[in-house]
């Protein structure tokens, strides 16, 4: 009986220790609200970090929300409604030039992934003149990409082609299917579906190569200064999610399908293979893409003429993570 009582006390003590440890761990978890601005595959590190528990592993309690516009996302970040956001570098630059303290701390995709598709009867850039092209919103990544692609094709945005604010990528593809628009810019996941549907490709990332800060991780300088550890832990979770993505094909494809709402297995496999190569182990923001974009913006915004890309990038946290050996340790396993 005494032995039974001793064992009981031992197990109760052990249980209490476990519960206390869990309680302490929970209390130490930093709460963050983060957003992503489009249902696109370049956001897969965020989805995987949430789905596979990497945020929790790094002592973060992260609420992930979709704000389907980069412009609206940056407004939420500036207002403090979110602490970290994944969005286009273009809106970071626009916001920064207007006086905000938003800064890019990482770059998940540093080239334009957009393809320009048209209705089947439009087979050349010249035939696109006088037509309507779908983007999400003015000032968004799709807007800027559309304008840059049109310029590369020798067309003048607004003069030769009318840009219409239609909505997210899936909405733009639906508008093409309904023939509400003549053309649209699409990200890879929906471009693959558009090709299957028989739409014409006038430009894709291989034929029109554009350095472009397509998807960055951003925060405010104020948050970076006040919560440097939270930023570091967030970036570690993202880095670990990238590693997971590259090394766990089937589960990553499942997560892609869940968030993208795509059931086509062949399309998902193509998307996976593309982003397996796009996502860098250390996701640094590139000065080149930001500077190119500033040059383009300077055509309409005189504030951009004297600005330098380095003003809107802070890679300090990523460089410290790199020096710690965290990234190399993941890939040496």
GROMACS .gro file of C-alpha atoms in nm:
model
  333
    1UNK     CA    1   0.000   0.000   0.000
    2UNK     CA    2   0.283   0.231   0.093
    3UNK     CA    3   0.455   0.147  -0.233
    4UNK     CA    4   0.135   0.225  -0.427
    5UNK     CA    5   0.102   0.558  -0.246
    6UNK     CA    6   0.462   0.648  -0.324
    7UNK     CA    7   0.413   0.565  -0.691
    8UNK     CA    8   0.095   0.773  -0.699
    9UNK     CA    9   0.272   1.072  -0.550
   10UNK     CA   10   0.552   1.031  -0.801
   11UNK     CA   11   0.318   1.027  -1.100
   12UNK     CA   12   0.114   1.319  -0.965
   13UNK     CA   13   0.435   1.515  -0.914
   14UNK     CA   14   0.548   1.428  -1.266
   15UNK     CA   15   0.211   1.532  -1.410
   16UNK     CA   16   0.223   1.859  -1.216
   17UNK     CA   17   0.574   1.926  -1.347
   18UNK     CA   18   0.463   1.867  -1.708
   19UNK     CA   19   0.158   2.092  -1.665
   20UNK     CA   20   0.365   2.366  -1.506
   21UNK     CA   21   0.620   2.343  -1.787
   22UNK     CA   22   0.343   2.368  -2.048
   23UNK     CA   23   0.191   2.662  -1.865
   24UNK     CA   24   0.524   2.844  -1.849
   25UNK     CA   25   0.593   2.774  -2.217
   26UNK     CA   26   0.250   2.905  -2.308
   27UNK     CA   27   0.299   3.217  -2.097
   28UNK     CA   28   0.633   3.284  -2.267
   29UNK     CA   29   0.490   3.256  -2.618
   30UNK     CA   30   0.479   3.597  -2.786
   31UNK     CA   31   0.150   3.675  -2.955
   32UNK     CA   32   0.169   3.812  -3.308
   33UNK     CA   33  -0.079   3.886  -3.581
   34UNK     CA   34   0.057   3.839  -3.930
   35UNK     CA   35  -0.107   3.879  -4.269
   36UNK     CA   36  -0.056   3.765  -4.625
   37UNK     CA   37  -0.204   3.955  -4.915
   38UNK     CA   38  -0.274   3.694  -5.181
   39UNK     CA   39  -0.357   3.325  -5.213
   40UNK     CA   40  -0.035   3.246  -5.394
   41UNK     CA   41   0.224   2.973  -5.351
   42UNK     CA   42   0.501   3.210  -5.248
   43UNK     CA   43   0.321   3.232  -4.913
   44UNK     CA   44   0.376   2.861  -4.851
   45UNK     CA   45   0.643   2.917  -4.580
   46UNK     CA   46   0.382   3.103  -4.374
   47UNK     CA   47   0.124   2.828  -4.418
   48UNK     CA   48   0.375   2.553  -4.339
   49UNK     CA   49   0.509   2.735  -4.033
   50UNK     CA   50   0.154   2.748  -3.900
   51UNK     CA   51   0.046   2.398  -4.007
   52UNK     CA   52   0.361   2.216  -3.891
   53UNK     CA   53   0.406   2.402  -3.562
   54UNK     CA   54   0.725   2.596  -3.640
   55UNK     CA   55   0.586   2.917  -3.492
   56UNK     CA   56   0.502   2.733  -3.169
   57UNK     CA   57   0.844   2.570  -3.170
   58UNK     CA   58   0.999   2.916  -3.168
   59UNK     CA   59   0.776   3.038  -2.884
   60UNK     CA   60   0.532   3.237  -3.095
   61UNK     CA   61   0.153   3.237  -3.085
   62UNK     CA   62   0.078   3.360  -3.437
   63UNK     CA   63  -0.263   3.450  -3.574
   64UNK     CA   64  -0.250   3.429  -3.954
   65UNK     CA   65  -0.499   3.637  -4.152
   66UNK     CA   66  -0.560   3.692  -4.522
   67UNK     CA   67  -0.597   4.056  -4.626
   68UNK     CA   68  -0.642   4.021  -5.000
   69UNK     CA   69  -0.466   4.338  -5.107
   70UNK     CA   70  -0.113   4.457  -5.054
   71UNK     CA   71  -0.239   4.815  -5.016
   72UNK     CA   72  -0.482   4.718  -4.740
   73UNK     CA   73  -0.220   4.493  -4.578
   74UNK     CA   74   0.031   4.776  -4.548
   75UNK     CA   75  -0.235   5.000  -4.399
   76UNK     CA   76  -0.305   4.738  -4.132
   77UNK     CA   77   0.069   4.708  -4.062
   78UNK     CA   78   0.114   5.085  -4.031
   79UNK     CA   79  -0.190   5.107  -3.802
   80UNK     CA   80  -0.046   4.835  -3.576
   81UNK     CA   81  -0.337   4.600  -3.646
   82UNK     CA   82  -0.076   4.346  -3.759
   83UNK     CA   83   0.287   4.323  -3.655
   84UNK     CA   84   0.433   4.138  -3.953
   85UNK     CA   85   0.304   4.106  -4.309
   86UNK     CA   86   0.392   3.927  -4.631
   87UNK     CA   87   0.336   4.157  -4.925
   88UNK     CA   88   0.491   4.309  -5.236
   89UNK     CA   89   0.794   4.533  -5.208
   90UNK     CA   90   0.606   4.791  -5.413
   91UNK     CA   91   0.365   4.876  -5.135
   92UNK     CA   92   0.655   4.893  -4.888
   93UNK     CA   93   0.823   5.152  -5.108
   94UNK     CA   94   0.505   5.353  -5.160
   95UNK     CA   95   0.433   5.352  -4.788
   96UNK     CA   96   0.793   5.436  -4.699
   97UNK     CA   97   0.805   5.725  -4.943
   98UNK     CA   98   0.488   5.857  -4.781
   99UNK     CA   99   0.665   5.861  -4.444
  100UNK     CA  100   0.585   5.528  -4.275
  101UNK     CA  101   0.851   5.327  -4.093
  102UNK     CA  102   0.770   4.997  -4.264
  103UNK     CA  103   1.073   4.796  -4.371
  104UNK     CA  104   1.142   4.470  -4.555
  105UNK     CA  105   1.317   4.216  -4.332
  106UNK     CA  106   1.318   3.924  -4.580
  107UNK     CA  107   1.242   3.843  -4.942
  108UNK     CA  108   1.058   3.522  -5.022
  109UNK     CA  109   1.035   3.584  -5.397
  110UNK     CA  110   1.264   3.834  -5.568
  111UNK     CA  111   1.149   3.818  -5.926
  112UNK     CA  112   0.820   3.879  -6.097
  113UNK     CA  113   0.627   3.550  -6.124
  114UNK     CA  114   0.345   3.697  -6.331
  115UNK     CA  115   0.238   3.577  -6.673
  116UNK     CA  116   0.019   3.779  -6.907
  117UNK     CA  117  -0.259   3.571  -7.058
  118UNK     CA  118  -0.516   3.674  -7.318
  119UNK     CA  119  -0.833   3.544  -7.479
  120UNK     CA  120  -0.774   3.292  -7.756
  121UNK     CA  121  -0.823   3.543  -8.040
  122UNK     CA  122  -0.550   3.776  -7.908
  123UNK     CA  123  -0.218   3.633  -8.019
  124UNK     CA  124   0.014   3.936  -8.025
  125UNK     CA  125   0.089   4.249  -7.827
  126UNK     CA  126  -0.047   4.463  -8.109
  127UNK     CA  127  -0.384   4.285  -8.087
  128UNK     CA  128  -0.400   4.374  -7.718
  129UNK     CA  129  -0.434   4.745  -7.796
  130UNK     CA  130  -0.768   4.888  -7.691
  131UNK     CA  131  -0.841   4.588  -7.469
  132UNK     CA  132  -0.907   4.544  -7.095
  133UNK     CA  133  -0.651   4.383  -6.865
  134UNK     CA  134  -0.740   4.257  -6.516
  135UNK     CA  135  -0.528   4.336  -6.209
  136UNK     CA  136  -0.615   4.314  -5.838
  137UNK     CA  137  -0.593   4.679  -5.729
  138UNK     CA  138  -0.402   4.988  -5.834
  139UNK     CA  139  -0.070   5.001  -5.650
  140UNK     CA  140  -0.065   4.624  -5.596
  141UNK     CA  141   0.199   4.377  -5.715
  142UNK     CA  142  -0.024   4.270  -6.004
  143UNK     CA  143  -0.070   4.633  -6.111
  144UNK     CA  144   0.303   4.703  -6.114
  145UNK     CA  145   0.385   4.373  -6.285
  146UNK     CA  146   0.120   4.436  -6.552
  147UNK     CA  147   0.262   4.779  -6.629
  148UNK     CA  148   0.620   4.651  -6.646
  149UNK     CA  149   0.522   4.361  -6.874
  150UNK     CA  150   0.323   4.591  -7.104
  151UNK     CA  151   0.622   4.824  -7.132
  152UNK     CA  152   0.847   4.530  -7.220
  153UNK     CA  153   0.597   4.440  -7.493
  154UNK     CA  154   0.613   4.794  -7.632
  155UNK     CA  155   0.269   4.898  -7.501
  156UNK     CA  156   0.179   5.200  -7.289
  157UNK     CA  157  -0.039   5.119  -6.986
  158UNK     CA  158  -0.367   5.311  -6.971
  159UNK     CA  159  -0.312   5.452  -7.321
  160UNK     CA  160  -0.286   5.128  -7.519
  161UNK     CA  161  -0.444   4.895  -7.264
  162UNK     CA  162  -0.704   4.969  -6.994
  163UNK     CA  163  -0.624   4.829  -6.651
  164UNK     CA  164  -0.925   4.714  -6.449
  165UNK     CA  165  -0.934   4.645  -6.074
  166UNK     CA  166  -1.095   4.301  -6.059
  167UNK     CA  167  -0.965   4.129  -5.745
  168UNK     CA  168  -0.743   3.837  -5.644
  169UNK     CA  169  -0.578   3.591  -5.880
  170UNK     CA  170  -0.863   3.339  -5.881
  171UNK     CA  171  -1.112   3.621  -5.942
  172UNK     CA  172  -0.910   3.743  -6.240
  173UNK     CA  173  -0.902   3.394  -6.390
  174UNK     CA  174  -1.279   3.368  -6.339
  175UNK     CA  175  -1.320   3.704  -6.517
  176UNK     CA  176  -1.124   3.562  -6.811
  177UNK     CA  177  -1.348   3.256  -6.820
  178UNK     CA  178  -1.657   3.479  -6.827
  179UNK     CA  179  -1.493   3.700  -7.094
  180UNK     CA  180  -1.543   4.005  -6.872
  181UNK     CA  181  -1.185   4.104  -6.957
  182UNK     CA  182  -0.955   4.044  -7.251
  183UNK     CA  183  -0.638   3.975  -7.056
  184UNK     CA  184  -0.505   3.923  -6.704
  185UNK     CA  185  -0.181   3.886  -6.514
  186UNK     CA  186  -0.166   3.564  -6.313
  187UNK     CA  187   0.069   3.401  -6.066
  188UNK     CA  188   0.204   3.049  -6.145
  189UNK     CA  189  -0.061   2.841  -5.968
  190UNK     CA  190  -0.342   2.993  -6.171
  191UNK     CA  191  -0.135   3.042  -6.485
  192UNK     CA  192  -0.100   2.664  -6.511
  193UNK     CA  193  -0.478   2.630  -6.495
  194UNK     CA  194  -0.516   2.908  -6.754
  195UNK     CA  195  -0.285   2.724  -6.994
  196UNK     CA  196  -0.495   2.411  -6.955
  197UNK     CA  197  -0.805   2.615  -7.033
  198UNK     CA  198  -0.651   2.722  -7.363
  199UNK     CA  199  -0.578   3.089  -7.298
  200UNK     CA  200  -0.291   3.247  -7.492
  201UNK     CA  201   0.036   3.338  -7.319
  202UNK     CA  202   0.180   3.672  -7.430
  203UNK     CA  203   0.448   3.684  -7.158
  204UNK     CA  204   0.577   3.463  -6.879
  205UNK     CA  205   0.865   3.493  -6.627
  206UNK     CA  206   1.104   3.317  -6.865
  207UNK     CA  207   1.030   3.533  -7.169
  208UNK     CA  208   1.012   3.859  -6.971
  209UNK     CA  209   1.260   3.844  -6.684
  210UNK     CA  210   1.198   4.116  -6.428
  211UNK     CA  211   1.384   4.160  -6.098
  212UNK     CA  212   1.099   4.234  -5.865
  213UNK     CA  213   1.038   4.222  -5.488
  214UNK     CA  214   0.729   4.010  -5.540
  215UNK     CA  215   0.683   3.882  -5.187
  216UNK     CA  216   0.862   4.023  -4.886
  217UNK     CA  217   0.827   3.987  -4.511
  218UNK     CA  218   0.775   4.332  -4.362
  219UNK     CA  219   0.738   4.492  -4.023
  220UNK     CA  220   0.771   4.840  -3.876
  221UNK     CA  221   1.104   4.972  -3.752
  222UNK     CA  222   0.931   5.045  -3.423
  223UNK     CA  223   0.834   4.679  -3.379
  224UNK     CA  224   1.177   4.563  -3.493
  225UNK     CA  225   1.335   4.785  -3.228
  226UNK     CA  226   1.095   4.696  -2.946
  227UNK     CA  227   1.060   4.322  -3.022
  228UNK     CA  228   1.384   4.210  -3.192
  229UNK     CA  229   1.363   3.859  -3.043
  230UNK     CA  230   1.009   3.808  -3.176
  231UNK     CA  231   1.124   3.912  -3.523
  232UNK     CA  232   1.418   3.673  -3.505
  233UNK     CA  233   1.199   3.384  -3.392
  234UNK     CA  234   0.948   3.459  -3.669
  235UNK     CA  235   1.222   3.451  -3.931
  236UNK     CA  236   1.363   3.127  -3.787
  237UNK     CA  237   1.018   2.970  -3.819
  238UNK     CA  238   0.998   3.088  -4.182
  239UNK     CA  239   1.346   2.955  -4.259
  240UNK     CA  240   1.259   2.619  -4.103
  241UNK     CA  241   0.935   2.613  -4.305
  242UNK     CA  242   1.133   2.671  -4.626
  243UNK     CA  243   1.361   2.382  -4.537
  244UNK     CA  244   1.057   2.164  -4.468
  245UNK     CA  245   0.901   2.263  -4.801
  246UNK     CA  246   1.212   2.169  -4.993
  247UNK     CA  247   1.247   1.830  -4.823
  248UNK     CA  248   0.888   1.710  -4.774
  249UNK     CA  249   0.727   1.702  -5.116
  250UNK     CA  250   0.401   1.518  -5.052
  251UNK     CA  251   0.302   1.702  -4.734
  252UNK     CA  252   0.399   2.036  -4.889
  253UNK     CA  253   0.184   1.961  -5.193
  254UNK     CA  254  -0.106   1.876  -4.963
  255UNK     CA  255  -0.071   2.207  -4.780
  256UNK     CA  256  -0.045   2.395  -5.110
  257UNK     CA  257  -0.366   2.233  -5.230
  258UNK     CA  258  -0.545   2.318  -4.906
  259UNK     CA  259  -0.460   2.688  -4.912
  260UNK     CA  260  -0.470   2.744  -5.287
  261UNK     CA  261  -0.801   2.562  -5.324
  262UNK     CA  262  -0.659   2.365  -5.617
  263UNK     CA  263  -0.740   1.995  -5.659
  264UNK     CA  264  -0.546   1.939  -5.982
  265UNK     CA  265  -0.260   1.713  -5.871
  266UNK     CA  266  -0.053   1.777  -6.184
  267UNK     CA  267  -0.080   2.155  -6.141
  268UNK     CA  268   0.012   2.132  -5.773
  269UNK     CA  269   0.318   1.922  -5.854
  270UNK     CA  270   0.434   2.183  -6.108
  271UNK     CA  271   0.380   2.463  -5.856
  272UNK     CA  272   0.577   2.273  -5.595
  273UNK     CA  273   0.873   2.213  -5.826
  274UNK     CA  274   0.878   2.581  -5.924
  275UNK     CA  275   0.880   2.714  -5.568
  276UNK     CA  276   1.118   2.449  -5.444
  277UNK     CA  277   1.375   2.635  -5.653
  278UNK     CA  278   1.241   2.989  -5.598
  279UNK     CA  279   1.250   2.980  -5.217
  280UNK     CA  280   1.602   3.048  -5.091
  281UNK     CA  281   1.739   2.886  -4.773
  282UNK     CA  282   1.826   3.235  -4.646
  283UNK     CA  283   1.546   3.460  -4.782
  284UNK     CA  284   1.725   3.793  -4.813
  285UNK     CA  285   1.559   4.093  -4.975
  286UNK     CA  286   1.746   4.197  -5.289
  287UNK     CA  287   1.857   4.556  -5.336
  288UNK     CA  288   1.849   4.518  -5.716
  289UNK     CA  289   1.476   4.449  -5.740
  290UNK     CA  290   1.386   4.726  -5.498
  291UNK     CA  291   1.608   4.977  -5.679
  292UNK     CA  292   1.461   4.883  -6.017
  293UNK     CA  293   1.115   4.940  -5.877
  294UNK     CA  294   1.215   5.277  -5.731
  295UNK     CA  295   1.341   5.378  -6.075
  296UNK     CA  296   1.009   5.289  -6.229
  297UNK     CA  297   0.816   5.468  -5.956
  298UNK     CA  298   1.030   5.781  -6.004
  299UNK     CA  299   0.857   5.836  -6.339
  300UNK     CA  300   0.547   5.944  -6.147
  301UNK     CA  301   0.669   6.011  -5.792
  302UNK     CA  302   0.954   6.262  -5.754
  303UNK     CA  303   1.019   6.136  -5.400
  304UNK     CA  304   1.148   5.809  -5.548
  305UNK     CA  305   1.420   5.982  -5.755
  306UNK     CA  306   1.654   6.041  -5.461
  307UNK     CA  307   1.555   5.732  -5.262
  308UNK     CA  308   1.779   5.428  -5.229
  309UNK     CA  309   1.662   5.070  -5.188
  310UNK     CA  310   1.874   5.027  -4.874
  311UNK     CA  311   1.646   5.274  -4.694
  312UNK     CA  312   1.362   5.022  -4.707
  313UNK     CA  313   1.551   4.702  -4.624
  314UNK     CA  314   1.683   4.579  -4.290
  315UNK     CA  315   1.853   4.240  -4.313
  316UNK     CA  316   2.015   4.261  -3.969
  317UNK     CA  317   1.803   3.985  -3.814
  318UNK     CA  318   1.860   3.747  -4.105
  319UNK     CA  319   2.234   3.809  -4.104
  320UNK     CA  320   2.250   3.737  -3.732
  321UNK     CA  321   2.057   3.413  -3.786
  322UNK     CA  322   2.302   3.321  -4.062
  323UNK     CA  323   2.603   3.391  -3.838
  324UNK     CA  324   2.455   3.173  -3.563
  325UNK     CA  325   2.475   2.870  -3.793
  326UNK     CA  326   2.100   2.807  -3.773
  327UNK     CA  327   2.049   2.781  -4.150
  328UNK     CA  328   2.354   2.566  -4.220
  329UNK     CA  329   2.258   2.328  -3.940
  330UNK     CA  330   1.921   2.263  -4.105
  331UNK     CA  331   2.073   2.169  -4.439
  332UNK     CA  332   2.350   1.954  -4.291
  333UNK     CA  333   2.103   1.713  -4.128
   0.00000   0.00000   0.00000
